[in-house]
Coordinates of C-alpha atoms in Angstrom, one line a residue:
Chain A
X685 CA 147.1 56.7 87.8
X686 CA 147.1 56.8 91.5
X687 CA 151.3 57.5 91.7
X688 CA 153.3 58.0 94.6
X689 CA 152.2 61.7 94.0
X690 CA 148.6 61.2 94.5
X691 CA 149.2 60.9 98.1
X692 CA 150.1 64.1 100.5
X693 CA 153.0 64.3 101.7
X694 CA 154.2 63.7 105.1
X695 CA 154.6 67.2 106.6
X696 CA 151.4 68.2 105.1
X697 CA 149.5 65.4 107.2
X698 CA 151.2 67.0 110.3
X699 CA 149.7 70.0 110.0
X700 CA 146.6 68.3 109.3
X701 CA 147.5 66.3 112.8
X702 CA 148.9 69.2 114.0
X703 CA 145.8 71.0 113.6
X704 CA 143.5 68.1 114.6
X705 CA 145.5 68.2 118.2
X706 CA 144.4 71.9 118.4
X707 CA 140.6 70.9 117.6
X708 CA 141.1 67.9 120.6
X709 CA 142.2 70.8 123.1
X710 CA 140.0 73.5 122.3
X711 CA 137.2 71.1 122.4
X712 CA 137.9 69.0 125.5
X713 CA 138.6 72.8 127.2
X714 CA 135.0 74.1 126.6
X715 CA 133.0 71.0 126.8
X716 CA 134.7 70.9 130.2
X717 CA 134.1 74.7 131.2
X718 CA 130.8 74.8 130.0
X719 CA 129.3 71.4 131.6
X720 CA 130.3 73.2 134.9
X721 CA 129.0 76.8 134.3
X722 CA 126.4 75.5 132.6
X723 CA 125.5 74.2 135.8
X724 CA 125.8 77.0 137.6
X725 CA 123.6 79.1 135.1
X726 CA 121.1 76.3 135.5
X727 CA 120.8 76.8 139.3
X728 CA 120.6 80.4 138.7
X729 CA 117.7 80.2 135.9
X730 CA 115.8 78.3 138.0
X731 CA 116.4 80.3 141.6
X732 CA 113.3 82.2 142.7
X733 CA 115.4 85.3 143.1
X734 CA 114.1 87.5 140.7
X735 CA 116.9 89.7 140.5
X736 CA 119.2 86.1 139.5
X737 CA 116.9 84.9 137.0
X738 CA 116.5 87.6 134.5
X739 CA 119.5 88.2 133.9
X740 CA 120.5 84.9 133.1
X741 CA 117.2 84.8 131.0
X742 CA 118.6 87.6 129.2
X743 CA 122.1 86.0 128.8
X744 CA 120.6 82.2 128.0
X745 CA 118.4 84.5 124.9
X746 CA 120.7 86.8 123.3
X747 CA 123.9 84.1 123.2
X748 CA 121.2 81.5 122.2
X749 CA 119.9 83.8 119.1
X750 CA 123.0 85.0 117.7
X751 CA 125.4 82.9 115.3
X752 CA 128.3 81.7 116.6
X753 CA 130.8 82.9 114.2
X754 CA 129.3 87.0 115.2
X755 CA 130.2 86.3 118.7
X756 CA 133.9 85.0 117.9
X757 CA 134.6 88.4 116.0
X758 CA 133.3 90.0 118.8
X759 CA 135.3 88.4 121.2
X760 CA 138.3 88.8 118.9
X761 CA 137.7 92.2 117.3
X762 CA 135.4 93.7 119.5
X763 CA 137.2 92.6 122.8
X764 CA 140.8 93.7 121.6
X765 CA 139.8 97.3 120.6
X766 CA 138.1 97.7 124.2
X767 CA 141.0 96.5 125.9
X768 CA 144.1 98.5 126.5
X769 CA 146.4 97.3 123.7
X770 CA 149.5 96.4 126.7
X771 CA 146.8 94.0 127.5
X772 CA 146.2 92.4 123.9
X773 CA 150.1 92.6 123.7
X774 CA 151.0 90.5 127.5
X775 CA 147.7 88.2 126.6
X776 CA 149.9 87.4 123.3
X777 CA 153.1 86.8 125.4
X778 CA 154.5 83.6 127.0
X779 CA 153.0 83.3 130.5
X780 CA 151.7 81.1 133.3
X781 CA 149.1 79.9 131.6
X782 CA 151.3 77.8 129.0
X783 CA 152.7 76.2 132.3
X784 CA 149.5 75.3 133.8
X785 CA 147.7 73.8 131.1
X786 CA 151.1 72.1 129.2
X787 CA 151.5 72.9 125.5
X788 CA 148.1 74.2 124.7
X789 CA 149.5 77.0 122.7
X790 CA 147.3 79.0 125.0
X791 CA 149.3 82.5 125.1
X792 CA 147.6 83.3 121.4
X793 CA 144.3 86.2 121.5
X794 CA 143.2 83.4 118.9
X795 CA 142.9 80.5 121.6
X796 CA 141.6 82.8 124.8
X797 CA 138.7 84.6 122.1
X798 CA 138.3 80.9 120.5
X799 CA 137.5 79.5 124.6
X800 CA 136.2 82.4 125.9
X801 CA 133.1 82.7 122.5
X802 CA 132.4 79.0 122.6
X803 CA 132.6 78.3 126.3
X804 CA 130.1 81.6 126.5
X805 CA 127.8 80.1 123.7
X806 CA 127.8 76.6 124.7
X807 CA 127.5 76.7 128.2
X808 CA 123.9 78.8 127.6
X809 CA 123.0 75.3 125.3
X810 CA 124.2 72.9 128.1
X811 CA 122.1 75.0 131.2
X812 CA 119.4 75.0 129.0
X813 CA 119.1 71.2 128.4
X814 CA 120.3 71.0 131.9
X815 CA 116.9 72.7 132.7
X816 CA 114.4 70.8 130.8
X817 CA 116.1 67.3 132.6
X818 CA 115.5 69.2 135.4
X819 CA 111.7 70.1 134.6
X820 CA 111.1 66.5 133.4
X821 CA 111.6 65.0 137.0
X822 CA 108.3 64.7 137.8
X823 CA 106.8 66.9 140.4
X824 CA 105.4 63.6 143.0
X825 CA 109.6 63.8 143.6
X826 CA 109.8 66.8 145.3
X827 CA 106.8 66.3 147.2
X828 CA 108.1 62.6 148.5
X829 CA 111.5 64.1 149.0
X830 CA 110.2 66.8 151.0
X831 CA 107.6 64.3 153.3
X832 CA 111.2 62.4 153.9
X833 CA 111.9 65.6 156.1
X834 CA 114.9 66.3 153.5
X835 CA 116.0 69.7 153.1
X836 CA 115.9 71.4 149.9
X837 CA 119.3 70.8 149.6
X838 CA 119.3 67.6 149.9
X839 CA 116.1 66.9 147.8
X840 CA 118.1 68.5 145.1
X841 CA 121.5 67.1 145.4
X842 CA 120.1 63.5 146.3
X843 CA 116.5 62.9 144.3
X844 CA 116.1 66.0 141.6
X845 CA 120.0 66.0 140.2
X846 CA 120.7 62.1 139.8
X847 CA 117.2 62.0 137.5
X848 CA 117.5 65.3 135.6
X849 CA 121.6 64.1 134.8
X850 CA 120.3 60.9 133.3
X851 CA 117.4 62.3 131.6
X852 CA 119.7 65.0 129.9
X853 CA 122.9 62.5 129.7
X854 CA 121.9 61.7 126.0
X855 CA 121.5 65.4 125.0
X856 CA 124.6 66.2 126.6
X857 CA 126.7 63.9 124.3
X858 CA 124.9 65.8 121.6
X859 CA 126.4 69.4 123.0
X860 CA 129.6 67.9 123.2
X861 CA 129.6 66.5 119.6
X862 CA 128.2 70.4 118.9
X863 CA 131.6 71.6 120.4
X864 CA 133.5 69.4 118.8
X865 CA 132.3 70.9 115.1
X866 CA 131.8 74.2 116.5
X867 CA 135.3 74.2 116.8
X868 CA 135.8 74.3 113.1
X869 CA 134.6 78.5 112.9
X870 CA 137.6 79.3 115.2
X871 CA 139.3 79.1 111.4
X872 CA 137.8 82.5 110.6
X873 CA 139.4 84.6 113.6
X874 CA 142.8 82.4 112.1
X875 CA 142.9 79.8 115.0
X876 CA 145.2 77.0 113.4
X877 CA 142.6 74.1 114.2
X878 CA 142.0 71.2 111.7
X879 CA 139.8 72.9 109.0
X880 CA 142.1 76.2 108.7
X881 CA 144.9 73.5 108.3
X882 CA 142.9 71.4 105.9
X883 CA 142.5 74.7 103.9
X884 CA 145.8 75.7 103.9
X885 CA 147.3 72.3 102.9
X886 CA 144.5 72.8 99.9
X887 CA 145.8 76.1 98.9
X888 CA 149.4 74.7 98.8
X889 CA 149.1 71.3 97.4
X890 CA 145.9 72.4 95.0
X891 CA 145.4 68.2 96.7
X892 CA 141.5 69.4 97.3
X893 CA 140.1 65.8 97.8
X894 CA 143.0 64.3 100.1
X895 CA 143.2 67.4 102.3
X896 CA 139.7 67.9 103.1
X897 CA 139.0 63.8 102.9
X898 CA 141.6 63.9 105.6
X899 CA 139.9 66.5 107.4
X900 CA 136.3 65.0 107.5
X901 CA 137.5 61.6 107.9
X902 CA 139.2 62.6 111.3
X903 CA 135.4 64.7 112.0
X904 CA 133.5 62.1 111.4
X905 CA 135.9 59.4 114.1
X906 CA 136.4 62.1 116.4
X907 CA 132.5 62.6 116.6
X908 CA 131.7 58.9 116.0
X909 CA 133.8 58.1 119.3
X910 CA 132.1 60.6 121.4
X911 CA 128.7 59.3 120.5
X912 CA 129.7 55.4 121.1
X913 CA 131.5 56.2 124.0
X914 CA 128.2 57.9 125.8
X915 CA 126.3 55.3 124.5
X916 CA 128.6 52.9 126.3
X917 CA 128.8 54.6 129.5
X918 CA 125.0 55.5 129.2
X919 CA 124.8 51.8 129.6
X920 CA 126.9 51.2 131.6
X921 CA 125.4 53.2 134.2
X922 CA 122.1 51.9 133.2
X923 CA 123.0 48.2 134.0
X924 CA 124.8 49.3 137.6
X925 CA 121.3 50.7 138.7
X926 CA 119.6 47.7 137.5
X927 CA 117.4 48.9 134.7
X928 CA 115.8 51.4 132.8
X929 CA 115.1 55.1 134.0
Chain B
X1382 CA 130.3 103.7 122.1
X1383 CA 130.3 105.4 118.0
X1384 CA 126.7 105.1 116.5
X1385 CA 127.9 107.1 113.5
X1386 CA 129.7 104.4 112.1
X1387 CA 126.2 102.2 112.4
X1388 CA 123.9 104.8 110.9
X1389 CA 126.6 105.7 108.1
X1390 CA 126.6 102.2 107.5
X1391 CA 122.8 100.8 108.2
X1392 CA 121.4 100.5 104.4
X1393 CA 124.6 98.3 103.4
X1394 CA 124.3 96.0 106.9
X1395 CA 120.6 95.8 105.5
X1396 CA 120.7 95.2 101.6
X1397 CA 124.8 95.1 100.6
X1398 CA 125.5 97.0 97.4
X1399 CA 122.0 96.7 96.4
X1400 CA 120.8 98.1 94.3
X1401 CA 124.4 99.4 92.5
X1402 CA 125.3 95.4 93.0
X1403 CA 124.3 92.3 94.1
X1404 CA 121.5 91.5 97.0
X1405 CA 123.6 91.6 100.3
X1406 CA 123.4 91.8 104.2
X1407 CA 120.5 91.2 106.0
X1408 CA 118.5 90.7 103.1
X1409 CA 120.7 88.0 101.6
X1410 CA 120.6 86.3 104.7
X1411 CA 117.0 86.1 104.9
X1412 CA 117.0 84.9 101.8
X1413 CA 119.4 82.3 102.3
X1414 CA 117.8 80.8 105.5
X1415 CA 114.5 80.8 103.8
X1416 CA 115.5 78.9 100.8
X1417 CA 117.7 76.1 102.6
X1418 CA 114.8 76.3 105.3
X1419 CA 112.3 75.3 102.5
X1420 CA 114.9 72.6 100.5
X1421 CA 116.0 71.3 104.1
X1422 CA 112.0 70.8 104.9
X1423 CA 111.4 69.3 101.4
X1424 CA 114.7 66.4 102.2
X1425 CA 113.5 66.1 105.8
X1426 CA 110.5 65.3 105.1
X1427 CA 111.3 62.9 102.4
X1428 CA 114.1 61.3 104.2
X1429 CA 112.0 61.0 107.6
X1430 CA 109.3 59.3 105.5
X1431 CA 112.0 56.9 103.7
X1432 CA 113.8 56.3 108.0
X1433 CA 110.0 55.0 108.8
X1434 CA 109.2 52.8 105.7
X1435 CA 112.6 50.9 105.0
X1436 CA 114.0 48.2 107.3
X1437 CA 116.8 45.7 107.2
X1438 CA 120.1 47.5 105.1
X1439 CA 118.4 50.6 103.0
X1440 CA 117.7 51.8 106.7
X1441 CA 121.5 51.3 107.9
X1442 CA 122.3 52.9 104.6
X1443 CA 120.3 55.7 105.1
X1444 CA 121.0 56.1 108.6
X1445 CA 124.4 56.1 108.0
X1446 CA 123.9 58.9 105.2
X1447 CA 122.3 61.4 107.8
X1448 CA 125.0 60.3 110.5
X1449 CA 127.3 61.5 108.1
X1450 CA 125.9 65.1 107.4
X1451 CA 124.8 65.3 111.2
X1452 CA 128.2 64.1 112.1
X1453 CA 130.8 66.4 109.7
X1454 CA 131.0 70.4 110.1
X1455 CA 129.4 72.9 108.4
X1456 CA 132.4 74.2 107.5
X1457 CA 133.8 71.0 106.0
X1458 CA 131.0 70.4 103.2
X1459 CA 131.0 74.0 102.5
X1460 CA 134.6 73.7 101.4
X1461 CA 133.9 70.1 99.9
X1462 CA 131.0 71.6 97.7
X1463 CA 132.8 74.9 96.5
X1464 CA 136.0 73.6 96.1
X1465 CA 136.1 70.0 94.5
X1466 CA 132.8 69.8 92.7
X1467 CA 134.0 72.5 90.4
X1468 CA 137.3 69.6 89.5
X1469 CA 135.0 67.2 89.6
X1470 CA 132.7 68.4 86.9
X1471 CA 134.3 71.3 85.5
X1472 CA 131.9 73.5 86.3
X1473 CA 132.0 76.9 88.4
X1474 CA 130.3 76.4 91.5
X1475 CA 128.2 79.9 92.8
X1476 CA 129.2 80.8 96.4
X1477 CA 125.1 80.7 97.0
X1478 CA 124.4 77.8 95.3
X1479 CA 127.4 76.1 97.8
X1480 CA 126.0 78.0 101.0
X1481 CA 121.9 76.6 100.0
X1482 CA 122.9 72.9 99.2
X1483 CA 125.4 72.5 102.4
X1484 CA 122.9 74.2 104.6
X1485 CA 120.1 72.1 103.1
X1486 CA 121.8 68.4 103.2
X1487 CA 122.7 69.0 106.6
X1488 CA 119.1 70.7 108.1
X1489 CA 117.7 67.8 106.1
X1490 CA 119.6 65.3 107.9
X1491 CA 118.6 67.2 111.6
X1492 CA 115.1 67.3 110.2
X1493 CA 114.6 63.8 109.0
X1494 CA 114.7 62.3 112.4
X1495 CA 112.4 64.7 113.9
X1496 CA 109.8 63.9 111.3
X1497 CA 110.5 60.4 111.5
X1498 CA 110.3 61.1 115.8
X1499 CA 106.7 62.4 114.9
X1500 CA 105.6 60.1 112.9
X1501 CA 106.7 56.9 115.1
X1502 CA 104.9 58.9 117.7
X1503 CA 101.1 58.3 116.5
X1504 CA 99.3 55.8 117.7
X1505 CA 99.5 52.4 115.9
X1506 CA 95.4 52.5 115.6
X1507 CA 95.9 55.0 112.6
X1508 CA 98.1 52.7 110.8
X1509 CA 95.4 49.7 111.2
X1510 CA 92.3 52.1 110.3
X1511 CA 94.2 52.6 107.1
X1512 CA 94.6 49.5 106.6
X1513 CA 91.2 48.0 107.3
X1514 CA 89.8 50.9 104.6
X1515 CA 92.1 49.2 102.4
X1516 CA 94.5 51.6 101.4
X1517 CA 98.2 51.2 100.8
X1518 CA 101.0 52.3 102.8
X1519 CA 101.3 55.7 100.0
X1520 CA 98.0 56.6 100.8
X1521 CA 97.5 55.9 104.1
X1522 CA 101.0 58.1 104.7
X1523 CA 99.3 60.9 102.7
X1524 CA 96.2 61.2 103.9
X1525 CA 96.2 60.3 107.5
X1526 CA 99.5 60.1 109.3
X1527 CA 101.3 63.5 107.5
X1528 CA 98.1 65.5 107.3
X1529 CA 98.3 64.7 111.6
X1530 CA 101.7 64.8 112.4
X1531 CA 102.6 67.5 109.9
X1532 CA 101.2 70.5 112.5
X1533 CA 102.8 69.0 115.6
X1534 CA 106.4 69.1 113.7
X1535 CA 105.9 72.5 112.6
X1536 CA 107.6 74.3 116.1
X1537 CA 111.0 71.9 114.9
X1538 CA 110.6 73.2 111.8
X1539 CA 110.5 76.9 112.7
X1540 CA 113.1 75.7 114.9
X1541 CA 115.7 74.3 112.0
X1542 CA 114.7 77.7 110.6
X1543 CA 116.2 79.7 112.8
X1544 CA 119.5 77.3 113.5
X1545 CA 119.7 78.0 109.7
X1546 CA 119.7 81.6 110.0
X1547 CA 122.4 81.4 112.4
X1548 CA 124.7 79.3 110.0
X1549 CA 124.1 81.3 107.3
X1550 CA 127.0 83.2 108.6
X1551 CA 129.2 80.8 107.7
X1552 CA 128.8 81.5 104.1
X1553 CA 131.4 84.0 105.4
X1554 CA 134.2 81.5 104.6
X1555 CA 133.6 81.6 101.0
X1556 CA 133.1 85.4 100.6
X1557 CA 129.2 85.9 99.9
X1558 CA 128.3 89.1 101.1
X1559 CA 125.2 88.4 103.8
X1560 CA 125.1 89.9 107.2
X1561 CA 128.8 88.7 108.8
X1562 CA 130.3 89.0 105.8
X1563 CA 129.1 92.5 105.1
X1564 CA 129.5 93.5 109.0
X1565 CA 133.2 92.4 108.6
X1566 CA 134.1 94.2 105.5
X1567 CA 132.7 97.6 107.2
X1568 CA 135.3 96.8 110.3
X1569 CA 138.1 96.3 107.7
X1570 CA 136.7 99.8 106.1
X1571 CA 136.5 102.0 109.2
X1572 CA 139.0 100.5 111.2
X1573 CA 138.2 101.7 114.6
X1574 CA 134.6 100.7 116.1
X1575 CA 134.4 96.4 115.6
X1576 CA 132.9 96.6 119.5
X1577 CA 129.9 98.3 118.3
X1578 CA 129.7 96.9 114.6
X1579 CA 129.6 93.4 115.7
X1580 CA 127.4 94.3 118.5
X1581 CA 124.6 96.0 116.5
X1582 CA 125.3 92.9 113.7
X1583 CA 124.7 90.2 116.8
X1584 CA 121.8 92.2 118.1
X1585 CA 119.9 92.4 114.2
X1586 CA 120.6 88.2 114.6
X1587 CA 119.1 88.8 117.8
X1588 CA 116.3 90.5 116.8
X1589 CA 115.1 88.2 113.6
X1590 CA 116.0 84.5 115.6
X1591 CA 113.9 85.5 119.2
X1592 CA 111.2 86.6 116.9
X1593 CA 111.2 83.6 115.0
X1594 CA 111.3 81.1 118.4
X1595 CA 109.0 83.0 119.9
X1596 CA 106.6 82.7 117.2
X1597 CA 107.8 78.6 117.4
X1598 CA 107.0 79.0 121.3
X1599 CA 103.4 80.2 120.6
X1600 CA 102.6 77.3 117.9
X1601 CA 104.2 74.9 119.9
X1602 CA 102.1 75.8 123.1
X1603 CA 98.8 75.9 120.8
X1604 CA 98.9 71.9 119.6
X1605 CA 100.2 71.2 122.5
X1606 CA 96.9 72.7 124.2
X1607 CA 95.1 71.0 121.4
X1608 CA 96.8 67.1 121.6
X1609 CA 96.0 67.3 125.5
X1610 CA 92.2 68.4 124.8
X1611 CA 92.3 65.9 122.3
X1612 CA 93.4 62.9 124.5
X1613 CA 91.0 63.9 127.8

């Protein structure tokens, strides 16, 4: 039964591929934007400014409590009415921005509201875990750090960070496995990632099994190789410092 | 800023067409999150039971199930359950039916390691007791290591409850009508105010998940209060 017509064909897996590319940028993009600012929020949550901390408080709450999916129509919808529509218009031209960061199709509103809501949403995940490494190092540290004669700076940047990095390294690799499926509700503000193309190829082929088995088989690796390849380097850092924790 | 077009609006964000229609909005998304919160506790807790009893192969086997729903998209089993079960068994699939068992299967998955997590996490004394009183692994799982560990999972619980909430939205992608849905259609409708229609439709999100964590907060801090009196 299985004929030469079971089987998609070629240009159809493009777009699949096509669309899996756009799932690889988007999500290397924001798992890179929002390790950094995530940092930054971090250092802000936990600065005894008062005046620092609340509002990222505020932020870390709302962007935490709300779906994901609200706050990529708002970026899209919401964002566009607000600005001035020459804006929308020059944001949908070709500009610099497709010569700095080659071929990522970034001159689409699609793309910029697609970084912008996720790098917002996950960057308030990654200071949070960020945090909690940073609450696990126990408190003995600071006080030996700070008998050393170190500066706060310095207990930070050489005894608090190294320790709170490897104690969130493992829920890190979870965020970025996050971003990586979070990717897939991009589809709904018409971002041409992999599931929008796995549904299109499905409502032109009416090939429902092989589209979407295409789809979640390239998920599931894409996922898979995150989580074996921060397994590996989580060792691999493990064994360079000589043992556990 | 337009509040008219949310206070023209507010009983359909809250209920849909109800009562002229079907249950939709807020109230269908309530609904929704509480019945894949209750299915996805129900398969948790079964499959976090099954993670600690099996070894050798069943164990890879079921760890590689859960990997699977922990590892594909929301999304993508959403579209696998609405759109090939009905060629697969010739039946039509409901668009909540899809939305409660893809939600479910994959908070089950999330959940069964965190039960598993809490179980693995009592002492190995309790185990032994049970034993010495001579009961079997059934009863000594239903009688002393759930009734125990059941309380100090309940914050991850609430927790799943309210990551649930949040995907509900996605039920958006097959047209049921809860709050996204709902908040979208009005947009289309009016035209001119998304800013403030997706604002107020993030803040009600707002409003119903912070309520929700904070209430996980407060359990969370109360057994943990009680474990450390407990171990001094």
């Amino acid at each position: 039964m299985p004929s030469s017509d079971f089987w998609l064909a070629p240009h159809y897996v493009g777009w699949l591929l096509q669309g899996f590319w756009v799932t690889i940028q988007l999500s290397l993009v924001v798992s890179f934007a929002a390790t950094i600012l995530g940092f930054l929020v971090c250092i802000a949550r936990l600065s005894p400014f008062v005046c620092l901390a609340w509002p990222v408080r505020a932020y870390l709450s709302l962007f935490r409590n709300t779906p994901l999916l609200v706050q990529l129509f708002f970026w899209y919808f919401g964002a566009s009415a607000l600005m001035p529509p020459e804006l929308v218009q020059w944001l949908n031209t070709q500009h610099i921005l497709q010569l700095v960061l080659f071929d990522v199709q970034w001159p689409s509103f699609e793309m910029l509201a697609a970084f912008v809501g996720l790098t917002i949403y996950t960057t308030a995940f990654v200071a949070e875990e960020l945090r909690s490494g940073v609450r696990a190092v126990r408190k003995g540290q600071w006080a030996a750090a700070a008998s050393l004669g170190m500066s706060s700076m310095q207990v930070w940047r050489c005894v608090v960070m190294p320790q709170a990095l490897r104690n969130t390294f493992p829920s890190l690799i979870g965020q970025y496995m996050n971003v990586i499926k979070n990717t897939s509700l991009t589809m709904a503000i018409g971002l041409a990632e992999l599931s929008y193309a796995s549904r299109q190829v499905e409502t032109e082929t009416f090939k429902t099994f092989q589209s979407f088995g295409i789809a979640t088989l390239l998920y599931v690796l894409l996922v898979m190789l995150v989580e074996v390849g921060g397994q590996c380097l989580q060792r691999h850092r493990l064994q360079v410092r000589g043992g556990l924790s | 800023m337009n509040v008219d077009v949310i206070h023209d609006n507010l009983l359909y964000f809250l209920v849909g067409a109800y009562p002229h229609g079907p249950l939709g909005g807020a109230a269908l998304t309530l609904l929704l999150s509480v019945l894949s919160a209750s299915l996805s506790a129900i398969l948790g807790l079964v499959f976090g039971v099954a993670l600690v009893l099996t070894r050798g192969v069943a164990h890879t086997t079921l760890l590689l199930f859960l990997g699977f729903f922990r590892a594909i998209p929301v999304i993508m089993l959403i579209f696998w359950v609405y759109f090939l079960l009905p060629i697969l068994f010739k039946v039509d699939v409901p668009g909540l039916f899809t939305v409660v068992c893809a939600l479910s299967l994959i908070g089950g998955a999330y959940l069964a390691h965190s039960v598993s997590a809490g179980i693995s996490s009592l002492p190995a004394g309790q185990w032994q007791a049970g034993r010495a009183l001579g009961l079997n692994t059934v009863q000594i799982m239903t009688s002393i290591i759930l009734p125990q560990a059941l309380p100090v999972m309940l914050p991850s619980f609430i927790n799943q409850w309210v990551a649930l909430i949040k995907d509900t939205s996605l039920a958006y992608v097959i047209g049921v009508a809860e709050l996204s849905f709902v908040a979208t259609q009005v947009s289309n409708r009016v035209m001119v105010h998304p800013t403030e229609i997706f604002l107020f439709v993030g803040l009600m999100y707002y409003v119903i998940c912070a309520t929700l964590e904070l209430l996980a907060n407060r359990v969370a801090r109360r057994y943990d209060k009680h474990l450390r009196l407990d171990g001094k």
